[in-house]
Amino acid sequence: MSKSIQIAVVGSGYVGLVAAVCFAEIGHSVVCVDNDQSKVAALQSGDTLIHENYLPALLQRYRNTKVRFTTDLSEATRASDAIFIAVGTPQSENGDADLSYVESVACEIARSLSSYKVIVEKSTVPVYTNEWICRTIERNGVARSLFDVVSNPEFLREGTAVADFLHPDRIVVGADSEPAAALLARIYAPLTSGAYYSQPDAIPGRCSASAPPHLLLTSAKSAEIVKHASNAFLALKISFINAVSNLCEATGANIEQVARGIGLDSRIGSRFLRPGIGYGGSCFPKDVAAFRSVAEQLGIDFNLLTEVEKINAEQKKRFLAKVRSALWTLRGKRIAVLGLAFKGETNDIRESPAIDLIEMLLAEGCSIVAYDPAAIERAQAELPPSPQLQYAQDAYAAATDVDALLILTDWREFAALDLPRLYTAMRYPVVVDGRNLFDPSTMQQHGFTYISIGRPAVYPARDLELAASAAK
Ligand code: UDX
Ligand code: UDX
């Protein structure tokens, strides 16, 4: 493999921690910095803190050897050739990205710069952040020849973060300087050359030695816009299919058939056309708002994004209306909620539509028993248990004696539920599925009333017979 490079990653959250262990996996030496002392101590002891496939094994393999953890950014800066900034860029009141963490990291790096370093924006940031980081470092007295700032956006998805990092669709490097672009190319060389994929113990995925990922070199500003535009486009795709699913409901068509029919057009593609209860997570809501805000500040009309957000918010209200129409009234009803995370295979509840819906149901006077395979602890911190909101040990315990069961997260575990067991546990076999995990006719055969997204509702065969005989 190519020569090892000394890398610092600042911020050890979903993006930073995954980047750090993956850089070690492709042969580099990494120091991971976080200003949260308890997080650093946990990582040093091998606790990943987040739920990600392959992460525990990689952390175990590299922790305190090829990846060390520290709170000391000055020391990490001095020890590294490239410093990746992966701290949070939360949404501020007006929709803008709050860049204060990025700014304070840039100031601290500036104080320790004494030889040439490449500073890399890994966090999702608006266009012009690169220029601001340069200006901030210069204002702190550092000569311009001592550093370059590069934009290298990260496209990993939570839940599949490690495999996404090591098998990317593309690697985007926005660099306005030749030496900085060359260093980034060397860092990613084990992936772009295909060498990593020839290793017998490489993490499996879509790339291979004969089909390695492509590195796209752009200007820094273009790379910043690539990241925001990618997330905004994916969010748009989801809102589009959600709007079409509403049309399907109004006409009796089936969104699964329609999405397949659209997606088979290779110009459109079938991914990110799953209808549901709206997108959530730490990226799409924040990045759509930030991109809209950037456009506004530049005097560009991008109201399309406002519509994307509107459809997304409406989708949760439509789901609540479905639950209400299935149960007639909501006050006093006991409801099982399967899923708290913003999507399956992660314990992240940031901007989770499931959490919003639980709050809406509680406000309507329902009592809830919730279950999630990994996110209960985090959900309890936000929504503490109460007589109205309990947390169950498994899906069947949550379903016991309920008036209806709601599926709010697309965990694989839920799609594999034992339907006869679920049926027996529930008081009334009513399932409202916000993620279309089941085939309606299977649910009907198992005796459920089954209401999903963009597909005709089905009722148990017995009810239909009763309705038919009542009509005679
Ligand atoms: C976040 C943003 O949500 C995303 O848009 C951006 O691309 C990268 O940062 P994530 O990794 O999910 O993604 O955030 P989070 O899990 O909050 O991790 C950020 C880490 O940075 C935390 O561990 C925090 O303690 C640390 N941090 C924050 C610092 O080390 N220094 C700071 O000044 C601020
Ligand atoms: C997203 C981007 O996909 C990733 O490239 C970027 O780096 C970070 O933001 P992530 O937030 O981890 O990743 O999850 P993603 O799989 O994109 O899902 C986001 C939300 O959209 C989830 O709430 C998910 O349930 C929803 N979604 C996704 C749909 O409702 N339908 C779909 O077809 C796909």
Coordinates of N, CA and C and ligand atoms in Angstrom, one line a residue, residues 10-17 33-36 39 43 50 85-90 100-102 104-105 108 122-125 154 158 227 231 282-283 286-287 348 350 378, ligand 1:
V10 N -10.8 16.2 13.5 CA -11.4 17.0 14.7 C -12.9 16.8 14.7
G11 N -13.4 16.3 15.8 CA -14.8 15.9 16.0 C -14.9 14.4 15.8
S12 N -15.4 13.7 16.8 CA -15.5 12.2 16.7 C -16.9 11.8 16.8
G13 N -17.8 12.5 16.0 CA -19.2 12.0 15.9 C -19.3 11.0 14.8
Y14 N -20.5 11.0 14.2 CA -20.8 10.0 13.2 C -19.9 10.1 12.0
V15 N -19.6 11.4 11.6 CA -18.7 11.6 10.5 C -17.2 11.4 10.9
G16 N -16.8 12.1 11.9 CA -15.4 12.1 12.3 C -14.9 10.8 12.7
L17 N -15.6 10.1 13.6 CA -15.1 8.8 14.1 C -15.0 7.8 12.9
V33 N -9.6 14.0 17.5 CA -9.7 15.0 18.6 C -11.1 15.3 18.9
D34 N -11.5 15.4 20.1 CA -12.8 15.9 20.5 C -12.7 16.7 21.7
N35 N -13.5 17.8 21.8 CA -13.4 18.6 23.0 C -14.3 18.0 24.2
D36 N -15.0 16.9 23.9 CA -15.8 16.3 24.9 C -14.9 15.2 25.6
K39 N -16.3 11.7 25.9 CA -16.4 10.9 24.7 C -15.0 10.3 24.4
L43 N -14.1 6.4 23.9 CA -13.5 5.9 22.7 C -12.2 5.2 23.0
I50 N -21.8 5.0 19.1 CA -22.8 5.0 18.0 C -23.0 3.6 17.4
I85 N -11.6 18.7 9.5 CA -12.6 19.3 10.5 C -13.9 18.6 10.3
A86 N -14.4 17.9 11.3 CA -15.7 17.1 11.2 C -16.5 17.4 12.5
V87 N -16.5 18.7 12.9 CA -17.4 19.1 14.0 C -18.7 19.4 13.5
G88 N -19.7 19.5 14.4 CA -21.1 19.7 14.0 C -21.3 21.1 13.4
T89 N -22.2 21.2 12.5 CA -22.6 22.5 11.9 C -24.1 22.6 12.0
P90 N -24.6 22.8 13.3 CA -26.1 22.7 13.5 C -26.8 23.8 12.8
S100 N -20.0 28.3 14.2 CA -19.2 28.7 15.3 C -18.2 27.6 15.7
Y101 N -18.6 26.3 15.6 CA -17.6 25.3 16.0 C -16.5 25.2 15.0
V102 N -16.8 25.4 13.7 CA -15.8 25.3 12.7 C -14.8 26.5 12.9
S104 N -14.2 28.1 15.7 CA -13.3 28.0 16.9 C -12.2 27.0 16.6
V105 N -12.5 25.9 15.9 CA -11.5 24.9 15.6 C -10.4 25.6 14.7
E108 N -8.1 27.7 16.7 CA -7.2 26.9 17.6 C -6.1 26.3 16.7
K122 N -14.5 18.6 6.3 CA -15.3 17.4 6.1 C -16.7 17.6 6.5
S123 N -16.9 18.5 7.5 CA -18.3 18.8 7.9 C -19.0 19.4 6.7
T124 N -20.3 19.3 6.7 CA -21.1 19.9 5.6 C -21.2 21.4 5.9
V125 N -20.7 22.2 5.0 CA -20.7 23.6 5.2 C -21.2 24.4 4.0
E154 N -18.3 14.6 2.7 CA -18.5 13.2 3.0 C -20.0 12.9 2.7
E158 N -25.8 7.1 7.7 CA -25.7 6.5 8.9 C -26.3 5.1 8.8
K227 N -22.0 19.2 -2.2 CA -22.5 18.5 -1.0 C -23.9 19.0 -0.6
N231 N -27.5 16.6 -1.1 CA -28.5 16.3 -0.1 C -29.8 16.9 -0.4
S282 N -29.8 14.0 10.9 CA -29.0 15.2 11.2 C -28.6 16.0 9.9
C283 N -28.9 15.4 8.8 CA -28.4 16.1 7.5 C -29.5 16.7 6.7
K286 N -31.5 19.9 8.0 CA -30.5 21.0 8.2 C -29.9 21.5 6.9
D287 N -29.6 20.5 6.0 CA -28.9 21.0 4.8 C -29.8 21.6 3.8
D348 N -29.6 6.8 16.0 CA -29.6 8.2 16.0 C -31.1 8.7 15.9
R350 N -31.8 12.1 15.9 CA -31.9 13.5 15.6 C -32.9 13.8 14.4
R378 N -31.4 6.8 23.9 CA -31.4 8.2 23.4 C -32.8 8.8 23.4
Ligands
UDX1 C1 -21.8 16.7 12.1 C2 -22.8 17.5 11.3 O1 -24.1 17.1 11.6 C3 -22.6 17.2 9.8 O2 -23.4 18.1 9.0 C4 -21.2 17.6 9.5 O3 -21.0 17.2 8.2 C5 -20.2 16.9 10.4 O4 -20.6 17.1 11.8 P1 -21.9 14.3 13.1 O5 -20.6 13.6 13.0 O6 -23.1 13.5 13.0 O7 -22.0 15.3 11.9 O8 -22.0 15.2 14.4 P2 -21.8 14.9 15.9 O9 -22.1 13.4 16.1 O10 -22.5 15.9 16.7 O11 -20.2 15.0 16.1 C6 -19.5 16.2 16.2 C7 -18.4 16.0 17.2 O12 -17.6 17.2 17.3 C8 -18.9 15.8 18.6 O13 -18.3 14.6 19.1 C9 -18.4 17.0 19.4 O14 -18.1 16.7 20.8 C10 -17.2 17.5 18.6 N1 -16.9 18.9 18.7 C11 -17.8 19.8 18.6 C12 -15.5 19.2 18.9 O15 -14.7 18.4 19.1 N2 -15.2 20.6 19.0 C13 -16.1 21.5 18.8 O16 -15.8 22.7 18.9 C14 -17.4 21.2 18.6

